[in-house]
Amino acid sequence: MRITFVKKVLASGEPCAKCRDVEERLERSGLMSRIDRVVVADERDETSEGMRLARRHNVDRAPFFIVLSDERTTVYTVYLKFVRDVFGGEPTPGSELEEARDLLRAHPDLDLV
């Protein structure tokens, strides 16, 4: 299995706040060492590797993870789902609420019931 972490640099040159947060969470949890590649999607350069990967996988939000296994390629746009599915991470208190918020941010077309 190979894991690519794609983070974004905004048109202003600043790092994406959510990307920075996810990277910090990866570091704190010790999972960053399990990431094979970190790629930047630079909004100032449509040809940057991260922007090309986003187009190829039809992703319009960052950060995201591309997991390549022998059988398939899976793209994750929600950090907690990525951690749970790939690393078998157990939910921590409040993580379900955080995951729901991440899903709503990633899919603004969804609505609360």
Short mmCIF file of N, CA and C in Angstrom, two decimals:
data_model
loop_
_atom_site.label_atom_id
_atom_site.label_comp_id
_atom_site.label_asym_id
_atom_site.label_seq_id
_atom_site.Cartn_x
_atom_site.Cartn_y
_atom_site.Cartn_z
N MET A 1 0.85 -1.18 0.00
CA MET A 1 0.00 0.00 0.00
C MET A 1 0.89 1.24 0.00
N ARG A 2 0.50 2.20 -0.84
CA ARG A 2 1.20 3.49 -0.89
C ARG A 2 0.18 4.59 -0.64
N ILE A 3 0.56 5.54 0.23
CA ILE A 3 -0.34 6.62 0.61
C ILE A 3 0.27 7.95 0.22
N THR A 4 -0.53 8.74 -0.50
CA THR A 4 -0.14 10.10 -0.88
C THR A 4 -1.06 11.08 -0.18
N PHE A 5 -0.47 12.05 0.49
CA PHE A 5 -1.19 13.12 1.17
C PHE A 5 -1.08 14.35 0.28
N VAL A 6 -2.21 14.88 -0.15
CA VAL A 6 -2.20 16.07 -1.01
C VAL A 6 -2.72 17.25 -0.20
N LYS A 7 -1.87 18.26 -0.07
CA LYS A 7 -2.25 19.47 0.65
C LYS A 7 -2.17 20.65 -0.30
N LYS A 8 -2.85 21.72 0.05
CA LYS A 8 -3.00 22.85 -0.87
C LYS A 8 -2.26 24.09 -0.38
N VAL A 9 -1.74 24.83 -1.35
CA VAL A 9 -1.24 26.18 -1.12
C VAL A 9 -2.20 27.11 -1.84
N LEU A 10 -2.73 28.09 -1.11
CA LEU A 10 -3.71 29.01 -1.67
C LEU A 10 -3.08 29.98 -2.66
N ALA A 11 -3.90 30.64 -3.44
CA ALA A 11 -3.43 31.61 -4.43
C ALA A 11 -2.60 32.72 -3.77
N SER A 12 -2.86 32.98 -2.51
CA SER A 12 -2.12 34.01 -1.76
C SER A 12 -0.72 33.54 -1.37
N GLY A 13 -0.46 32.24 -1.55
CA GLY A 13 0.82 31.67 -1.15
C GLY A 13 0.79 31.08 0.25
N GLU A 14 -0.31 31.27 0.95
CA GLU A 14 -0.47 30.74 2.30
C GLU A 14 -0.90 29.28 2.24
N PRO A 15 -0.48 28.49 3.23
CA PRO A 15 -0.97 27.10 3.25
C PRO A 15 -2.44 27.07 3.64
N CYS A 16 -3.14 26.11 3.12
CA CYS A 16 -4.55 25.88 3.45
C CYS A 16 -4.64 25.56 4.96
N ALA A 17 -5.55 26.24 5.67
CA ALA A 17 -5.67 26.05 7.12
C ALA A 17 -6.07 24.61 7.47
N LYS A 18 -7.01 24.05 6.74
CA LYS A 18 -7.46 22.68 7.01
C LYS A 18 -6.32 21.70 6.75
N CYS A 19 -5.55 21.95 5.70
CA CYS A 19 -4.41 21.09 5.39
C CYS A 19 -3.38 21.13 6.51
N ARG A 20 -3.13 22.31 7.01
CA ARG A 20 -2.18 22.48 8.12
C ARG A 20 -2.68 21.72 9.35
N ASP A 21 -3.98 21.83 9.62
CA ASP A 21 -4.59 21.14 10.76
C ASP A 21 -4.44 19.62 10.62
N VAL A 22 -4.75 19.10 9.46
CA VAL A 22 -4.66 17.66 9.22
C VAL A 22 -3.20 17.20 9.34
N GLU A 23 -2.28 17.96 8.81
CA GLU A 23 -0.87 17.59 8.90
C GLU A 23 -0.42 17.55 10.36
N GLU A 24 -0.86 18.51 11.16
CA GLU A 24 -0.53 18.52 12.59
C GLU A 24 -1.12 17.30 13.29
N ARG A 25 -2.34 16.93 12.92
CA ARG A 25 -2.98 15.75 13.51
C ARG A 25 -2.22 14.48 13.14
N LEU A 26 -1.77 14.40 11.90
CA LEU A 26 -0.96 13.25 11.48
C LEU A 26 0.33 13.17 12.30
N GLU A 27 0.97 14.31 12.50
CA GLU A 27 2.21 14.35 13.29
C GLU A 27 1.95 13.93 14.73
N ARG A 28 0.93 14.51 15.36
CA ARG A 28 0.62 14.20 16.77
C ARG A 28 0.29 12.73 16.97
N SER A 29 -0.40 12.15 16.01
CA SER A 29 -0.82 10.75 16.15
C SER A 29 0.27 9.77 15.75
N GLY A 30 1.36 10.26 15.21
CA GLY A 30 2.44 9.39 14.77
C GLY A 30 2.18 8.74 13.42
N LEU A 31 1.13 9.17 12.74
CA LEU A 31 0.78 8.57 11.45
C LEU A 31 1.53 9.19 10.27
N MET A 32 2.14 10.33 10.47
CA MET A 32 2.84 10.98 9.35
C MET A 32 3.94 10.07 8.80
N SER A 33 4.54 9.27 9.66
CA SER A 33 5.60 8.37 9.21
C SER A 33 5.06 7.27 8.30
N ARG A 34 3.75 7.09 8.28
CA ARG A 34 3.14 6.06 7.44
C ARG A 34 2.70 6.61 6.08
N ILE A 35 2.86 7.92 5.89
CA ILE A 35 2.55 8.56 4.61
C ILE A 35 3.77 8.44 3.71
N ASP A 36 3.58 7.92 2.51
CA ASP A 36 4.70 7.71 1.60
C ASP A 36 5.12 8.97 0.86
N ARG A 37 4.13 9.79 0.50
CA ARG A 37 4.43 11.01 -0.26
C ARG A 37 3.54 12.13 0.20
N VAL A 38 4.09 13.34 0.19
CA VAL A 38 3.31 14.55 0.42
C VAL A 38 3.45 15.38 -0.84
N VAL A 39 2.30 15.73 -1.42
CA VAL A 39 2.26 16.47 -2.68
C VAL A 39 1.50 17.77 -2.46
N VAL A 40 1.96 18.83 -3.10
CA VAL A 40 1.31 20.13 -2.97
C VAL A 40 0.46 20.43 -4.19
N ALA A 41 -0.78 20.85 -3.92
CA ALA A 41 -1.67 21.37 -4.96
C ALA A 41 -1.59 22.89 -4.83
N ASP A 42 -0.84 23.51 -5.71
CA ASP A 42 -0.60 24.96 -5.64
C ASP A 42 -1.60 25.68 -6.54
N GLU A 43 -2.50 26.45 -5.92
CA GLU A 43 -3.51 27.17 -6.70
C GLU A 43 -2.90 28.14 -7.70
N ARG A 44 -1.66 28.53 -7.48
CA ARG A 44 -0.99 29.47 -8.39
C ARG A 44 -0.41 28.76 -9.60
N ASP A 45 -0.45 27.42 -9.59
CA ASP A 45 0.15 26.64 -10.68
C ASP A 45 -0.74 25.45 -10.99
N GLU A 46 -1.58 25.58 -12.00
CA GLU A 46 -2.50 24.52 -12.39
C GLU A 46 -1.78 23.24 -12.82
N THR A 47 -0.48 23.35 -13.13
CA THR A 47 0.27 22.17 -13.55
C THR A 47 0.99 21.50 -12.38
N SER A 48 0.85 22.03 -11.16
CA SER A 48 1.51 21.40 -10.02
C SER A 48 0.97 19.98 -9.87
N GLU A 49 1.79 19.12 -9.32
CA GLU A 49 1.40 17.71 -9.23
C GLU A 49 0.09 17.53 -8.46
N GLY A 50 -0.07 18.26 -7.38
CA GLY A 50 -1.29 18.13 -6.58
C GLY A 50 -2.53 18.56 -7.34
N MET A 51 -2.42 19.61 -8.15
CA MET A 51 -3.56 20.06 -8.96
C MET A 51 -3.89 19.01 -10.03
N ARG A 52 -2.87 18.41 -10.61
CA ARG A 52 -3.10 17.36 -11.60
C ARG A 52 -3.77 16.14 -10.96
N LEU A 53 -3.32 15.77 -9.75
CA LEU A 53 -3.94 14.64 -9.06
C LEU A 53 -5.39 14.95 -8.70
N ALA A 54 -5.66 16.18 -8.29
CA ALA A 54 -7.03 16.57 -7.95
C ALA A 54 -7.94 16.43 -9.18
N ARG A 55 -7.47 16.88 -10.33
CA ARG A 55 -8.26 16.75 -11.56
C ARG A 55 -8.45 15.28 -11.93
N ARG A 56 -7.37 14.51 -11.87
CA ARG A 56 -7.44 13.10 -12.25
C ARG A 56 -8.44 12.33 -11.39
N HIS A 57 -8.50 12.68 -10.11
CA HIS A 57 -9.39 11.95 -9.19
C HIS A 57 -10.69 12.70 -8.90
N ASN A 58 -10.91 13.79 -9.65
CA ASN A 58 -12.15 14.56 -9.53
C ASN A 58 -12.40 15.05 -8.09
N VAL A 59 -11.36 15.60 -7.49
CA VAL A 59 -11.42 16.11 -6.12
C VAL A 59 -11.31 17.63 -6.19
N ASP A 60 -12.22 18.31 -5.48
CA ASP A 60 -12.17 19.78 -5.49
C ASP A 60 -11.91 20.37 -4.12
N ARG A 61 -11.49 19.55 -3.17
CA ARG A 61 -11.20 20.02 -1.82
C ARG A 61 -9.86 19.44 -1.35
N ALA A 62 -9.22 20.17 -0.49
CA ALA A 62 -7.98 19.68 0.10
C ALA A 62 -8.11 19.81 1.61
N PRO A 63 -7.41 19.00 2.34
CA PRO A 63 -6.49 17.97 1.87
C PRO A 63 -7.25 16.70 1.46
N PHE A 64 -6.54 15.85 0.75
CA PHE A 64 -7.09 14.54 0.44
C PHE A 64 -5.96 13.52 0.40
N PHE A 65 -6.35 12.25 0.47
CA PHE A 65 -5.39 11.15 0.51
C PHE A 65 -5.71 10.20 -0.63
N ILE A 66 -4.67 9.73 -1.29
CA ILE A 66 -4.80 8.71 -2.33
C ILE A 66 -4.11 7.45 -1.80
N VAL A 67 -4.88 6.39 -1.70
CA VAL A 67 -4.35 5.12 -1.19
C VAL A 67 -4.33 4.12 -2.33
N LEU A 68 -3.14 3.69 -2.70
CA LEU A 68 -2.97 2.71 -3.77
C LEU A 68 -2.68 1.35 -3.14
N SER A 69 -3.50 0.39 -3.47
CA SER A 69 -3.25 -0.98 -3.02
C SER A 69 -3.18 -1.86 -4.26
N ASP A 70 -2.90 -3.12 -4.05
CA ASP A 70 -2.80 -4.04 -5.20
C ASP A 70 -4.11 -4.10 -5.97
N GLU A 71 -5.22 -4.00 -5.26
CA GLU A 71 -6.52 -4.18 -5.89
C GLU A 71 -7.12 -2.90 -6.46
N ARG A 72 -6.86 -1.75 -5.82
CA ARG A 72 -7.55 -0.53 -6.26
C ARG A 72 -6.90 0.73 -5.72
N THR A 73 -7.44 1.85 -6.21
CA THR A 73 -7.07 3.18 -5.73
C THR A 73 -8.28 3.76 -5.03
N THR A 74 -8.08 4.26 -3.81
CA THR A 74 -9.16 4.87 -3.06
C THR A 74 -8.74 6.28 -2.68
N VAL A 75 -9.67 7.22 -2.85
CA VAL A 75 -9.40 8.62 -2.50
C VAL A 75 -10.26 8.98 -1.30
N TYR A 76 -9.63 9.57 -0.31
CA TYR A 76 -10.32 10.01 0.91
C TYR A 76 -10.23 11.52 1.02
N THR A 77 -11.36 12.16 1.24
CA THR A 77 -11.39 13.61 1.46
C THR A 77 -11.74 13.95 2.90
N VAL A 78 -12.04 12.94 3.70
CA VAL A 78 -12.36 13.14 5.12
C VAL A 78 -11.29 12.43 5.95
N TYR A 79 -10.56 13.20 6.73
CA TYR A 79 -9.43 12.70 7.50
C TYR A 79 -9.81 11.52 8.40
N LEU A 80 -10.84 11.65 9.19
CA LEU A 80 -11.19 10.60 10.15
C LEU A 80 -11.59 9.30 9.46
N LYS A 81 -12.28 9.41 8.35
CA LYS A 81 -12.64 8.20 7.59
C LYS A 81 -11.37 7.55 7.04
N PHE A 82 -10.45 8.35 6.56
CA PHE A 82 -9.16 7.85 6.08
C PHE A 82 -8.44 7.08 7.19
N VAL A 83 -8.32 7.70 8.36
CA VAL A 83 -7.62 7.07 9.48
C VAL A 83 -8.31 5.77 9.88
N ARG A 84 -9.60 5.80 9.98
CA ARG A 84 -10.34 4.60 10.40
C ARG A 84 -10.21 3.48 9.36
N ASP A 85 -10.42 3.80 8.09
CA ASP A 85 -10.39 2.78 7.04
C ASP A 85 -8.99 2.23 6.78
N VAL A 86 -8.01 3.10 6.78
CA VAL A 86 -6.65 2.69 6.39
C VAL A 86 -5.84 2.16 7.56
N PHE A 87 -5.96 2.81 8.71
CA PHE A 87 -5.15 2.43 9.85
C PHE A 87 -5.94 1.71 10.95
N GLY A 88 -7.24 1.55 10.73
CA GLY A 88 -8.05 0.87 11.73
C GLY A 88 -8.17 1.65 13.02
N GLY A 89 -8.05 2.97 12.91
CA GLY A 89 -8.12 3.82 14.09
C GLY A 89 -9.48 3.75 14.76
N GLU A 90 -9.45 3.68 16.05
CA GLU A 90 -10.69 3.67 16.82
C GLU A 90 -11.18 5.10 16.99
N PRO A 91 -12.48 5.31 16.92
CA PRO A 91 -13.01 6.65 17.14
C PRO A 91 -12.69 7.12 18.55
N THR A 92 -12.36 8.37 18.66
CA THR A 92 -12.13 8.97 19.97
C THR A 92 -13.35 9.79 20.32
N PRO A 93 -13.54 10.11 21.61
CA PRO A 93 -14.71 10.91 21.98
C PRO A 93 -14.77 12.19 21.14
N GLY A 94 -15.92 12.44 20.56
CA GLY A 94 -16.12 13.64 19.74
C GLY A 94 -15.72 13.46 18.29
N SER A 95 -15.07 12.33 17.94
CA SER A 95 -14.60 12.17 16.57
C SER A 95 -15.74 12.00 15.58
N GLU A 96 -16.85 11.38 16.02
CA GLU A 96 -17.98 11.22 15.10
C GLU A 96 -18.56 12.57 14.74
N LEU A 97 -18.67 13.47 15.70
CA LEU A 97 -19.15 14.82 15.42
C LEU A 97 -18.18 15.54 14.49
N GLU A 98 -16.89 15.39 14.75
CA GLU A 98 -15.88 16.02 13.89
C GLU A 98 -15.95 15.46 12.48
N GLU A 99 -16.14 14.15 12.36
CA GLU A 99 -16.26 13.55 11.03
C GLU A 99 -17.49 14.07 10.31
N ALA A 100 -18.60 14.21 11.03
CA ALA A 100 -19.82 14.75 10.41
C ALA A 100 -19.58 16.17 9.91
N ARG A 101 -18.89 16.96 10.70
CA ARG A 101 -18.58 18.34 10.28
C ARG A 101 -17.68 18.33 9.04
N ASP A 102 -16.68 17.44 9.03
CA ASP A 102 -15.80 17.32 7.87
C ASP A 102 -16.59 16.94 6.63
N LEU A 103 -17.52 16.01 6.78
CA LEU A 103 -18.36 15.60 5.64
C LEU A 103 -19.20 16.76 5.13
N LEU A 104 -19.79 17.52 6.03
CA LEU A 104 -20.60 18.67 5.61
C LEU A 104 -19.76 19.73 4.92
N ARG A 105 -18.55 19.95 5.42
CA ARG A 105 -17.65 20.92 4.77
C ARG A 105 -17.25 20.42 3.39
N ALA A 106 -17.02 19.13 3.27
CA ALA A 106 -16.61 18.56 1.99
C ALA A 106 -17.74 18.48 0.98
N HIS A 107 -18.99 18.46 1.49
CA HIS A 107 -20.16 18.34 0.63
C HIS A 107 -21.22 19.35 1.04
N PRO A 108 -21.03 20.61 0.69
CA PRO A 108 -21.98 21.64 1.13
C PRO A 108 -23.40 21.45 0.60
N ASP A 109 -23.56 20.58 -0.39
CA ASP A 109 -24.88 20.30 -0.93
C ASP A 109 -25.71 19.45 0.03
N LEU A 110 -25.06 18.81 1.02
CA LEU A 110 -25.79 18.03 2.01
C LEU A 110 -26.44 18.97 3.02
N ASP A 111 -27.47 18.50 3.66
CA ASP A 111 -28.17 19.33 4.63
C ASP A 111 -28.42 18.50 5.89
N LEU A 112 -28.48 19.16 7.01
CA LEU A 112 -28.79 18.47 8.26
C LEU A 112 -30.25 18.07 8.29
N VAL A 113 -30.53 16.96 8.89
CA VAL A 113 -31.91 16.48 9.01
C VAL A 113 -32.40 16.77 10.40
#
